[in-house]
Amino acid sequence: AASIGATPRCPTLIVSGADDKMTSARAAERLHVLLGSEEHVVLEGAAHMALVERAEDVDAALVRFLSQVAAAALPDITPVDG
């Protein structure tokens, strides 16, 4: 079994580009499994610079993920739609 050392003790999100030649989709999925991350978002049409190539989709994934984390951590807080 592969190991990457200590695993994070906090929620993690992996975002990868489907066309990334530096970090393949397979490698990103393996990282997702090894870290035990909550979510792995693969952006079609993005490569290694997904943050630039698909900025709005990365933003949406982050907002969704952080909203879920906040809701789990603070269940009695009502979210504010912005």
PDB file of N, CA, C and O in Angstrom:
ATOM      1  N   ALA A   1       0.834  -1.191   0.000  1.00  0.00           N
ATOM      2  CA  ALA A   1       0.000   0.000   0.000  1.00  0.00           C
ATOM      3  C   ALA A   1       0.871   1.243   0.000  1.00  0.00           C
ATOM      4  O   ALA A   1       1.851   1.316   0.728  1.00  0.00           O
ATOM      5  N   ALA A   2       0.479   2.202  -0.799  1.00  0.00           N
ATOM      6  CA  ALA A   2       1.233   3.449  -0.882  1.00  0.00           C
ATOM      7  C   ALA A   2       0.923   4.325   0.318  1.00  0.00           C
ATOM      8  O   ALA A   2      -0.146   4.251   0.908  1.00  0.00           O
ATOM      9  N   SER A   3       1.868   5.144   0.671  1.00  0.00           N
ATOM     10  CA  SER A   3       1.686   6.068   1.775  1.00  0.00           C
ATOM     11  C   SER A   3       2.310   7.402   1.403  1.00  0.00           C
ATOM     12  O   SER A   3       3.327   7.459   0.736  1.00  0.00           O
ATOM     13  N   ILE A   4       1.688   8.466   1.860  1.00  0.00           N
ATOM     14  CA  ILE A   4       2.241   9.793   1.613  1.00  0.00           C
ATOM     15  C   ILE A   4       2.662  10.446   2.914  1.00  0.00           C
ATOM     16  O   ILE A   4       2.897  11.637   2.968  1.00  0.00           O
ATOM     17  N   GLY A   5       2.759   9.666   3.972  1.00  0.00           N
ATOM     18  CA  GLY A   5       3.115  10.221   5.268  1.00  0.00           C
ATOM     19  C   GLY A   5       1.861  10.583   6.033  1.00  0.00           C
ATOM     20  O   GLY A   5       0.833   9.937   5.909  1.00  0.00           O
ATOM     21  N   ALA A   6       1.946  11.625   6.820  1.00  0.00           N
ATOM     22  CA  ALA A   6       0.805  12.050   7.625  1.00  0.00           C
ATOM     23  C   ALA A   6      -0.313  12.545   6.728  1.00  0.00           C
ATOM     24  O   ALA A   6      -0.078  13.240   5.744  1.00  0.00           O
ATOM     25  N   THR A   7      -1.527  12.159   7.049  1.00  0.00           N
ATOM     26  CA  THR A   7      -2.673  12.635   6.288  1.00  0.00           C
ATOM     27  C   THR A   7      -3.291  13.824   7.005  1.00  0.00           C
ATOM     28  O   THR A   7      -3.227  13.924   8.217  1.00  0.00           O
ATOM     29  N   PRO A   8      -3.885  14.735   6.249  1.00  0.00           N
ATOM     30  CA  PRO A   8      -4.477  15.929   6.858  1.00  0.00           C
ATOM     31  C   PRO A   8      -5.601  15.559   7.813  1.00  0.00           C
ATOM     32  O   PRO A   8      -6.300  14.572   7.601  1.00  0.00           O
ATOM     33  N   ARG A   9      -5.759  16.342   8.840  1.00  0.00           N
ATOM     34  CA  ARG A   9      -6.850  16.149   9.790  1.00  0.00           C
ATOM     35  C   ARG A   9      -7.896  17.232   9.597  1.00  0.00           C
ATOM     36  O   ARG A   9      -8.521  17.677  10.545  1.00  0.00           O
ATOM     37  N   CYS A  10      -8.027  17.658   8.385  1.00  0.00           N
ATOM     38  CA  CYS A  10      -9.007  18.681   8.063  1.00  0.00           C
ATOM     39  C   CYS A  10      -9.621  18.334   6.709  1.00  0.00           C
ATOM     40  O   CYS A  10      -9.046  17.577   5.942  1.00  0.00           O
ATOM     41  N   PRO A  11     -10.781  18.873   6.427  1.00  0.00           N
ATOM     42  CA  PRO A  11     -11.398  18.616   5.126  1.00  0.00           C
ATOM     43  C   PRO A  11     -10.488  19.080   3.994  1.00  0.00           C
ATOM     44  O   PRO A  11      -9.862  20.131   4.086  1.00  0.00           O
ATOM     45  N   THR A  12     -10.411  18.277   2.941  1.00  0.00           N
ATOM     46  CA  THR A  12      -9.590  18.634   1.792  1.00  0.00           C
ATOM     47  C   THR A  12     -10.374  18.504   0.501  1.00  0.00           C
ATOM     48  O   THR A  12     -11.242  17.644   0.370  1.00  0.00           O
ATOM     49  N   LEU A  13     -10.031  19.350  -0.426  1.00  0.00           N
ATOM     50  CA  LEU A  13     -10.637  19.377  -1.756  1.00  0.00           C
ATOM     51  C   LEU A  13      -9.502  19.266  -2.762  1.00  0.00           C
ATOM     52  O   LEU A  13      -8.522  20.002  -2.673  1.00  0.00           O
ATOM     53  N   ILE A  14      -9.628  18.342  -3.697  1.00  0.00           N
ATOM     54  CA  ILE A  14      -8.670  18.208  -4.794  1.00  0.00           C
ATOM     55  C   ILE A  14      -9.361  18.737  -6.046  1.00  0.00           C
ATOM     56  O   ILE A  14     -10.462  18.300  -6.383  1.00  0.00           O
ATOM     57  N   VAL A  15      -8.741  19.683  -6.726  1.00  0.00           N
ATOM     58  CA  VAL A  15      -9.250  20.204  -7.993  1.00  0.00           C
ATOM     59  C   VAL A  15      -8.194  19.922  -9.045  1.00  0.00           C
ATOM     60  O   VAL A  15      -7.029  20.269  -8.860  1.00  0.00           O
ATOM     61  N   SER A  16      -8.587  19.278 -10.133  1.00  0.00           N
ATOM     62  CA  SER A  16      -7.634  18.963 -11.189  1.00  0.00           C
ATOM     63  C   SER A  16      -8.252  19.209 -12.556  1.00  0.00           C
ATOM     64  O   SER A  16      -9.466  19.224 -12.705  1.00  0.00           O
ATOM     65  N   GLY A  17      -7.373  19.412 -13.531  1.00  0.00           N
ATOM     66  CA  GLY A  17      -7.805  19.590 -14.909  1.00  0.00           C
ATOM     67  C   GLY A  17      -7.778  18.264 -15.645  1.00  0.00           C
ATOM     68  O   GLY A  17      -6.808  17.505 -15.536  1.00  0.00           O
ATOM     69  N   ALA A  18      -8.817  17.977 -16.383  1.00  0.00           N
ATOM     70  CA  ALA A  18      -8.915  16.706 -17.114  1.00  0.00           C
ATOM     71  C   ALA A  18      -7.796  16.558 -18.145  1.00  0.00           C
ATOM     72  O   ALA A  18      -7.384  15.440 -18.449  1.00  0.00           O
ATOM     73  N   ASP A  19      -7.292  17.681 -18.647  1.00  0.00           N
ATOM     74  CA  ASP A  19      -6.259  17.640 -19.689  1.00  0.00           C
ATOM     75  C   ASP A  19      -4.858  17.942 -19.155  1.00  0.00           C
ATOM     76  O   ASP A  19      -3.956  18.248 -19.933  1.00  0.00           O
ATOM     77  N   ASP A  20      -4.675  17.856 -17.842  1.00  0.00           N
ATOM     78  CA  ASP A  20      -3.386  18.163 -17.218  1.00  0.00           C
ATOM     79  C   ASP A  20      -2.360  17.093 -17.587  1.00  0.00           C
ATOM     80  O   ASP A  20      -2.564  15.911 -17.329  1.00  0.00           O
ATOM     81  N   LYS A  21      -1.266  17.506 -18.200  1.00  0.00           N
ATOM     82  CA  LYS A  21      -0.196  16.575 -18.588  1.00  0.00           C
ATOM     83  C   LYS A  21       0.857  16.434 -17.491  1.00  0.00           C
ATOM     84  O   LYS A  21       1.616  15.485 -17.478  1.00  0.00           O
ATOM     85  N   MET A  22       0.915  17.387 -16.563  1.00  0.00           N
ATOM     86  CA  MET A  22       1.906  17.335 -15.481  1.00  0.00           C
ATOM     87  C   MET A  22       1.412  16.489 -14.312  1.00  0.00           C
ATOM     88  O   MET A  22       2.177  15.741 -13.716  1.00  0.00           O
ATOM     89  N   THR A  23       0.160  16.659 -13.952  1.00  0.00           N
ATOM     90  CA  THR A  23      -0.461  15.850 -12.902  1.00  0.00           C
ATOM     91  C   THR A  23      -1.669  15.190 -13.548  1.00  0.00           C
ATOM     92  O   THR A  23      -2.728  15.800 -13.657  1.00  0.00           O
ATOM     93  N   SER A  24      -1.493  13.966 -13.989  1.00  0.00           N
ATOM     94  CA  SER A  24      -2.549  13.279 -14.737  1.00  0.00           C
ATOM     95  C   SER A  24      -3.801  13.099 -13.887  1.00  0.00           C
ATOM     96  O   SER A  24      -3.751  13.163 -12.654  1.00  0.00           O
ATOM     97  N   ALA A  25      -4.914  12.863 -14.559  1.00  0.00           N
ATOM     98  CA  ALA A  25      -6.169  12.607 -13.852  1.00  0.00           C
ATOM     99  C   ALA A  25      -6.014  11.398 -12.922  1.00  0.00           C
ATOM    100  O   ALA A  25      -6.538  11.391 -11.807  1.00  0.00           O
ATOM    101  N   ARG A  26      -5.264  10.413 -13.371  1.00  0.00           N
ATOM    102  CA  ARG A  26      -5.026   9.227 -12.550  1.00  0.00           C
ATOM    103  C   ARG A  26      -4.233   9.579 -11.286  1.00  0.00           C
ATOM    104  O   ARG A  26      -4.551   9.115 -10.194  1.00  0.00           O
ATOM    105  N   ALA A  27      -3.203  10.421 -11.436  1.00  0.00           N
ATOM    106  CA  ALA A  27      -2.404  10.842 -10.284  1.00  0.00           C
ATOM    107  C   ALA A  27      -3.239  11.672  -9.310  1.00  0.00           C
ATOM    108  O   ALA A  27      -3.125  11.513  -8.090  1.00  0.00           O
ATOM    109  N   ALA A  28      -4.070  12.551  -9.845  1.00  0.00           N
ATOM    110  CA  ALA A  28      -4.930  13.374  -8.992  1.00  0.00           C
ATOM    111  C   ALA A  28      -5.927  12.497  -8.238  1.00  0.00           C
ATOM    112  O   ALA A  28      -6.188  12.706  -7.052  1.00  0.00           O
ATOM    113  N   GLU A  29      -6.468  11.486  -8.905  1.00  0.00           N
ATOM    114  CA  GLU A  29      -7.404  10.571  -8.247  1.00  0.00           C
ATOM    115  C   GLU A  29      -6.689   9.766  -7.168  1.00  0.00           C
ATOM    116  O   GLU A  29      -7.227   9.533  -6.089  1.00  0.00           O
ATOM    117  N   ARG A  30      -5.473   9.360  -7.447  1.00  0.00           N
ATOM    118  CA  ARG A  30      -4.685   8.623  -6.451  1.00  0.00           C
ATOM    119  C   ARG A  30      -4.424   9.496  -5.221  1.00  0.00           C
ATOM    120  O   ARG A  30      -4.531   9.034  -4.092  1.00  0.00           O
ATOM    121  N   LEU A  31      -4.093  10.764  -5.442  1.00  0.00           N
ATOM    122  CA  LEU A  31      -3.893  11.689  -4.333  1.00  0.00           C
ATOM    123  C   LEU A  31      -5.179  11.835  -3.521  1.00  0.00           C
ATOM    124  O   LEU A  31      -5.154  11.832  -2.288  1.00  0.00           O
ATOM    125  N   HIS A  32      -6.286  11.944  -4.217  1.00  0.00           N
ATOM    126  CA  HIS A  32      -7.599  12.036  -3.567  1.00  0.00           C
ATOM    127  C   HIS A  32      -7.821  10.833  -2.647  1.00  0.00           C
ATOM    128  O   HIS A  32      -8.222  10.986  -1.492  1.00  0.00           O
ATOM    129  N   VAL A  33      -7.526   9.634  -3.131  1.00  0.00           N
ATOM    130  CA  VAL A  33      -7.712   8.419  -2.346  1.00  0.00           C
ATOM    131  C   VAL A  33      -6.721   8.367  -1.179  1.00  0.00           C
ATOM    132  O   VAL A  33      -7.105   8.081  -0.040  1.00  0.00           O
ATOM    133  N   LEU A  34      -5.457   8.652  -1.454  1.00  0.00           N
ATOM    134  CA  LEU A  34      -4.439   8.583  -0.404  1.00  0.00           C
ATOM    135  C   LEU A  34      -4.687   9.591   0.715  1.00  0.00           C
ATOM    136  O   LEU A  34      -4.456   9.298   1.884  1.00  0.00           O
ATOM    137  N   LEU A  35      -5.147  10.780   0.345  1.00  0.00           N
ATOM    138  CA  LEU A  35      -5.426  11.801   1.355  1.00  0.00           C
ATOM    139  C   LEU A  35      -6.754  11.562   2.062  1.00  0.00           C
ATOM    140  O   LEU A  35      -6.985  12.095   3.133  1.00  0.00           O
ATOM    141  N   GLY A  36      -7.611  10.777   1.422  1.00  0.00           N
ATOM    142  CA  GLY A  36      -8.946  10.610   1.973  1.00  0.00           C
ATOM    143  C   GLY A  36      -9.740  11.904   1.879  1.00  0.00           C
ATOM    144  O   GLY A  36     -10.537  12.222   2.758  1.00  0.00           O
ATOM    145  N   SER A  37      -9.485  12.669   0.810  1.00  0.00           N
ATOM    146  CA  SER A  37     -10.150  13.962   0.672  1.00  0.00           C
ATOM    147  C   SER A  37     -11.656  13.782   0.486  1.00  0.00           C
ATOM    148  O   SER A  37     -12.124  12.758  -0.004  1.00  0.00           O
ATOM    149  N   GLU A  38     -12.388  14.779   0.901  1.00  0.00           N
ATOM    150  CA  GLU A  38     -13.840  14.721   0.815  1.00  0.00           C
ATOM    151  C   GLU A  38     -14.342  14.794  -0.618  1.00  0.00           C
ATOM    152  O   GLU A  38     -15.361  14.232  -0.948  1.00  0.00           O
ATOM    153  N   GLU A  39     -13.603  15.519  -1.445  1.00  0.00           N
ATOM    154  CA  GLU A  39     -14.106  15.751  -2.803  1.00  0.00           C
ATOM    155  C   GLU A  39     -12.951  15.898  -3.783  1.00  0.00           C
ATOM    156  O   GLU A  39     -11.917  16.471  -3.454  1.00  0.00           O
ATOM    157  N   HIS A  40     -13.155  15.368  -4.981  1.00  0.00           N
ATOM    158  CA  HIS A  40     -12.214  15.549  -6.083  1.00  0.00           C
ATOM    159  C   HIS A  40     -13.012  16.081  -7.262  1.00  0.00           C
ATOM    160  O   HIS A  40     -13.890  15.398  -7.781  1.00  0.00           O
ATOM    161  N   VAL A  41     -12.708  17.295  -7.671  1.00  0.00           N
ATOM    162  CA  VAL A  41     -13.388  17.927  -8.797  1.00  0.00           C
ATOM    163  C   VAL A  41     -12.445  17.891  -9.993  1.00  0.00           C
ATOM    164  O   VAL A  41     -11.323  18.385  -9.918  1.00  0.00           O
ATOM    165  N   VAL A  42     -12.898  17.279 -11.082  1.00  0.00           N
ATOM    166  CA  VAL A  42     -12.131  17.238 -12.325  1.00  0.00           C
ATOM    167  C   VAL A  42     -12.798  18.195 -13.303  1.00  0.00           C
ATOM    168  O   VAL A  42     -13.976  18.037 -13.623  1.00  0.00           O
ATOM    169  N   LEU A  43     -12.041  19.177 -13.741  1.00  0.00           N
ATOM    170  CA  LEU A  43     -12.585  20.188 -14.649  1.00  0.00           C
ATOM    171  C   LEU A  43     -12.256  19.841 -16.092  1.00  0.00           C
ATOM    172  O   LEU A  43     -11.085  19.836 -16.495  1.00  0.00           O
ATOM    173  N   GLU A  44     -13.282  19.548 -16.868  1.00  0.00           N
ATOM    174  CA  GLU A  44     -13.115  19.267 -18.295  1.00  0.00           C
ATOM    175  C   GLU A  44     -12.634  20.533 -18.995  1.00  0.00           C
ATOM    176  O   GLU A  44     -13.036  21.634 -18.652  1.00  0.00           O
ATOM    177  N   GLY A  45     -11.748  20.360 -19.952  1.00  0.00           N
ATOM    178  CA  GLY A  45     -11.250  21.493 -20.718  1.00  0.00           C
ATOM    179  C   GLY A  45     -10.168  22.298 -20.014  1.00  0.00           C
ATOM    180  O   GLY A  45      -9.760  23.334 -20.501  1.00  0.00           O
ATOM    181  N   ALA A  46      -9.729  21.820 -18.863  1.00  0.00           N
ATOM    182  CA  ALA A  46      -8.658  22.505 -18.126  1.00  0.00           C
ATOM    183  C   ALA A  46      -7.444  21.595 -18.074  1.00  0.00           C
ATOM    184  O   ALA A  46      -7.558  20.374 -18.054  1.00  0.00           O
ATOM    185  N   ALA A  47      -6.271  22.226 -18.037  1.00  0.00           N
ATOM    186  CA  ALA A  47      -5.023  21.469 -17.928  1.00  0.00           C
ATOM    187  C   ALA A  47      -4.388  21.788 -16.572  1.00  0.00           C
ATOM    188  O   ALA A  47      -5.086  21.815 -15.565  1.00  0.00           O
ATOM    189  N   HIS A  48      -3.086  22.067 -16.557  1.00  0.00           N
ATOM    190  CA  HIS A  48      -2.367  22.272 -15.301  1.00  0.00           C
ATOM    191  C   HIS A  48      -2.668  23.619 -14.651  1.00  0.00           C
ATOM    192  O   HIS A  48      -2.430  23.811 -13.473  1.00  0.00           O
ATOM    193  N   MET A  49      -3.192  24.548 -15.414  1.00  0.00           N
ATOM    194  CA  MET A  49      -3.507  25.885 -14.896  1.00  0.00           C
ATOM    195  C   MET A  49      -5.014  26.058 -14.727  1.00  0.00           C
ATOM    196  O   MET A  49      -5.592  27.077 -15.112  1.00  0.00           O
ATOM    197  N   ALA A  50      -5.653  25.077 -14.142  1.00  0.00           N
ATOM    198  CA  ALA A  50      -7.111  25.086 -13.997  1.00  0.00           C
ATOM    199  C   ALA A  50      -7.614  26.346 -13.301  1.00  0.00           C
ATOM    200  O   ALA A  50      -8.670  26.876 -13.653  1.00  0.00           O
ATOM    201  N   LEU A  51      -6.849  26.847 -12.348  1.00  0.00           N
ATOM    202  CA  LEU A  51      -7.257  28.051 -11.630  1.00  0.00           C
ATOM    203  C   LEU A  51      -7.411  29.234 -12.574  1.00  0.00           C
ATOM    204  O   LEU A  51      -8.284  30.073 -12.383  1.00  0.00           O
ATOM    205  N   VAL A  52      -6.593  29.283 -13.602  1.00  0.00           N
ATOM    206  CA  VAL A  52      -6.661  30.364 -14.587  1.00  0.00           C
ATOM    207  C   VAL A  52      -7.634  29.988 -15.705  1.00  0.00           C
ATOM    208  O   VAL A  52      -8.458  30.797 -16.124  1.00  0.00           O
ATOM    209  N   GLU A  53      -7.518  28.751 -16.181  1.00  0.00           N
ATOM    210  CA  GLU A  53      -8.303  28.303 -17.333  1.00  0.00           C
ATOM    211  C   GLU A  53      -9.798  28.210 -17.036  1.00  0.00           C
ATOM    212  O   GLU A  53     -10.622  28.435 -17.924  1.00  0.00           O
ATOM    213  N   ARG A  54     -10.135  27.857 -15.825  1.00  0.00           N
ATOM    214  CA  ARG A  54     -11.544  27.664 -15.441  1.00  0.00           C
ATOM    215  C   ARG A  54     -11.807  28.324 -14.092  1.00  0.00           C
ATOM    216  O   ARG A  54     -12.349  27.715 -13.184  1.00  0.00           O
ATOM    217  N   ALA A  55     -11.408  29.581 -13.962  1.00  0.00           N
ATOM    218  CA  ALA A  55     -11.472  30.305 -12.688  1.00  0.00           C
ATOM    219  C   ALA A  55     -12.866  30.280 -12.058  1.00  0.00           C
ATOM    220  O   ALA A  55     -13.000  30.041 -10.852  1.00  0.00           O
ATOM    221  N   GLU A  56     -13.891  30.508 -12.852  1.00  0.00           N
ATOM    222  CA  GLU A  56     -15.250  30.536 -12.287  1.00  0.00           C
ATOM    223  C   GLU A  56     -15.655  29.172 -11.744  1.00  0.00           C
ATOM    224  O   GLU A  56     -16.311  29.087 -10.705  1.00  0.00           O
ATOM    225  N   ASP A  57     -15.254  28.102 -12.415  1.00  0.00           N
ATOM    226  CA  ASP A  57     -15.584  26.752 -11.943  1.00  0.00           C
ATOM    227  C   ASP A  57     -14.799  26.397 -10.684  1.00  0.00           C
ATOM    228  O   ASP A  57     -15.328  25.731  -9.790  1.00  0.00           O
ATOM    229  N   VAL A  58     -13.541  26.838 -10.619  1.00  0.00           N
ATOM    230  CA  VAL A  58     -12.746  26.615  -9.408  1.00  0.00           C
ATOM    231  C   VAL A  58     -13.371  27.390  -8.250  1.00  0.00           C
ATOM    232  O   VAL A  58     -13.539  26.851  -7.151  1.00  0.00           O
ATOM    233  N   ASP A  59     -13.746  28.638  -8.494  1.00  0.00           N
ATOM    234  CA  ASP A  59     -14.403  29.437  -7.456  1.00  0.00           C
ATOM    235  C   ASP A  59     -15.678  28.755  -6.962  1.00  0.00           C
ATOM    236  O   ASP A  59     -15.925  28.683  -5.759  1.00  0.00           O
ATOM    237  N   ALA A  60     -16.482  28.257  -7.889  1.00  0.00           N
ATOM    238  CA  ALA A  60     -17.736  27.600  -7.517  1.00  0.00           C
ATOM    239  C   ALA A  60     -17.474  26.339  -6.678  1.00  0.00           C
ATOM    240  O   ALA A  60     -18.168  26.089  -5.695  1.00  0.00           O
ATOM    241  N   ALA A  61     -16.453  25.577  -7.063  1.00  0.00           N
ATOM    242  CA  ALA A  61     -16.107  24.372  -6.306  1.00  0.00           C
ATOM    243  C   ALA A  61     -15.656  24.739  -4.897  1.00  0.00           C
ATOM    244  O   ALA A  61     -16.035  24.081  -3.916  1.00  0.00           O
ATOM    245  N   LEU A  62     -14.849  25.791  -4.775  1.00  0.00           N
ATOM    246  CA  LEU A  62     -14.386  26.234  -3.466  1.00  0.00           C
ATOM    247  C   LEU A  62     -15.528  26.732  -2.594  1.00  0.00           C
ATOM    248  O   LEU A  62     -15.613  26.387  -1.410  1.00  0.00           O
ATOM    249  N   VAL A  63     -16.411  27.535  -3.161  1.00  0.00           N
ATOM    250  CA  VAL A  63     -17.548  28.053  -2.398  1.00  0.00           C
ATOM    251  C   VAL A  63     -18.434  26.903  -1.925  1.00  0.00           C
ATOM    252  O   VAL A  63     -18.831  26.851  -0.758  1.00  0.00           O
ATOM    253  N   ARG A  64     -18.723  25.956  -2.808  1.00  0.00           N
ATOM    254  CA  ARG A  64     -19.551  24.803  -2.444  1.00  0.00           C
ATOM    255  C   ARG A  64     -18.877  23.996  -1.335  1.00  0.00           C
ATOM    256  O   ARG A  64     -19.497  23.660  -0.330  1.00  0.00           O
ATOM    257  N   PHE A  65     -17.591  23.707  -1.508  1.00  0.00           N
ATOM    258  CA  PHE A  65     -16.851  22.912  -0.536  1.00  0.00           C
ATOM    259  C   PHE A  65     -16.773  23.615   0.820  1.00  0.00           C
ATOM    260  O   PHE A  65     -17.068  23.019   1.858  1.00  0.00           O
ATOM    261  N   LEU A  66     -16.405  24.890   0.813  1.00  0.00           N
ATOM    262  CA  LEU A  66     -16.286  25.622   2.072  1.00  0.00           C
ATOM    263  C   LEU A  66     -17.633  25.798   2.756  1.00  0.00           C
ATOM    264  O   LEU A  66     -17.712  25.783   3.992  1.00  0.00           O
ATOM    265  N   SER A  67     -18.694  25.925   1.986  1.00  0.00           N
ATOM    266  CA  SER A  67     -20.037  26.004   2.561  1.00  0.00           C
ATOM    267  C   SER A  67     -20.397  24.701   3.262  1.00  0.00           C
ATOM    268  O   SER A  67     -20.978  24.708   4.345  1.00  0.00           O
ATOM    269  N   GLN A  68     -20.040  23.571   2.649  1.00  0.00           N
ATOM    270  CA  GLN A  68     -20.298  22.269   3.264  1.00  0.00           C
ATOM    271  C   GLN A  68     -19.494  22.100   4.546  1.00  0.00           C
ATOM    272  O   GLN A  68     -19.998  21.603   5.552  1.00  0.00           O
ATOM    273  N   VAL A  69     -18.234  22.517   4.511  1.00  0.00           N
ATOM    274  CA  VAL A  69     -17.369  22.413   5.691  1.00  0.00           C
ATOM    275  C   VAL A  69     -17.930  23.284   6.812  1.00  0.00           C
ATOM    276  O   VAL A  69     -18.021  22.849   7.968  1.00  0.00           O
ATOM    277  N   ALA A  70     -18.302  24.509   6.479  1.00  0.00           N
ATOM    278  CA  ALA A  70     -18.850  25.417   7.489  1.00  0.00           C
ATOM    279  C   ALA A  70     -20.150  24.879   8.071  1.00  0.00           C
ATOM    280  O   ALA A  70     -20.369  24.935   9.283  1.00  0.00           O
ATOM    281  N   ALA A  71     -21.016  24.334   7.214  1.00  0.00           N
ATOM    282  CA  ALA A  71     -22.289  23.787   7.687  1.00  0.00           C
ATOM    283  C   ALA A  71     -22.069  22.619   8.639  1.00  0.00           C
ATOM    284  O   ALA A  71     -22.785  22.462   9.627  1.00  0.00           O
ATOM    285  N   ALA A  72     -21.071  21.797   8.348  1.00  0.00           N
ATOM    286  CA  ALA A  72     -20.768  20.659   9.220  1.00  0.00           C
ATOM    287  C   ALA A  72     -20.155  21.120  10.541  1.00  0.00           C
ATOM    288  O   ALA A  72     -20.434  20.555  11.597  1.00  0.00           O
ATOM    289  N   ALA A  73     -19.326  22.144  10.482  1.00  0.00           N
ATOM    290  CA  ALA A  73     -18.645  22.631  11.672  1.00  0.00           C
ATOM    291  C   ALA A  73     -19.545  23.508  12.538  1.00  0.00           C
ATOM    292  O   ALA A  73     -19.418  23.516  13.760  1.00  0.00           O
ATOM    293  N   LEU A  74     -20.444  24.218  11.898  1.00  0.00           N
ATOM    294  CA  LEU A  74     -21.319  25.168  12.597  1.00  0.00           C
ATOM    295  C   LEU A  74     -22.774  24.922  12.221  1.00  0.00           C
ATOM    296  O   LEU A  74     -23.401  25.746  11.567  1.00  0.00           O
ATOM    297  N   PRO A  75     -23.351  23.802  12.640  1.00  0.00           N
ATOM    298  CA  PRO A  75     -24.690  23.434  12.169  1.00  0.00           C
ATOM    299  C   PRO A  75     -25.802  24.387  12.602  1.00  0.00           C
ATOM    300  O   PRO A  75     -26.850  24.411  11.970  1.00  0.00           O
ATOM    301  N   ASP A  76     -25.573  25.199  13.617  1.00  0.00           N
ATOM    302  CA  ASP A  76     -26.627  26.103  14.098  1.00  0.00           C
ATOM    303  C   ASP A  76     -26.578  27.483  13.459  1.00  0.00           C
ATOM    304  O   ASP A  76     -27.376  28.348  13.789  1.00  0.00           O
ATOM    305  N   ILE A  77     -25.643  27.686  12.528  1.00  0.00           N
ATOM    306  CA  ILE A  77     -25.512  28.985  11.855  1.00  0.00           C
ATOM    307  C   ILE A  77     -26.275  28.950  10.550  1.00  0.00           C
ATOM    308  O   ILE A  77     -26.131  28.028   9.747  1.00  0.00           O
ATOM    309  N   THR A  78     -27.075  29.965  10.315  1.00  0.00           N
ATOM    310  CA  THR A  78     -27.819  30.075   9.060  1.00  0.00           C
ATOM    311  C   THR A  78     -26.934  30.734   8.012  1.00  0.00           C
ATOM    312  O   THR A  78     -26.427  31.841   8.251  1.00  0.00           O
ATOM    313  N   PRO A  79     -26.722  30.078   6.856  1.00  0.00           N
ATOM    314  CA  PRO A  79     -25.877  30.687   5.827  1.00  0.00           C
ATOM    315  C   PRO A  79     -26.493  31.951   5.249  1.00  0.00           C
ATOM    316  O   PRO A  79     -27.708  32.096   5.202  1.00  0.00           O
ATOM    317  N   VAL A  80     -25.649  32.862   4.843  1.00  0.00           N
ATOM    318  CA  VAL A  80     -26.087  34.109   4.204  1.00  0.00           C
ATOM    319  C   VAL A  80     -25.820  33.954   2.720  1.00  0.00           C
ATOM    320  O   VAL A  80     -24.700  33.676   2.302  1.00  0.00           O
ATOM    321  N   ASP A  81     -26.861  34.123   1.905  1.00  0.00           N
ATOM    322  CA  ASP A  81     -26.683  34.054   0.464  1.00  0.00           C
ATOM    323  C   ASP A  81     -26.095  35.366  -0.003  1.00  0.00           C
ATOM    324  O   ASP A  81     -26.545  36.431   0.380  1.00  0.00           O
ATOM    325  N   GLY A  82     -25.055  35.247  -0.850  1.00  0.00           N
ATOM    326  CA  GLY A  82     -24.377  36.468  -1.266  1.00  0.00           C
ATOM    327  C   GLY A  82     -24.417  36.696  -2.667  1.00  0.00           C
ATOM    328  O   GLY A  82     -24.271  36.514  -3.660  1.00  0.00           O
TER     329      GLY A  82
END
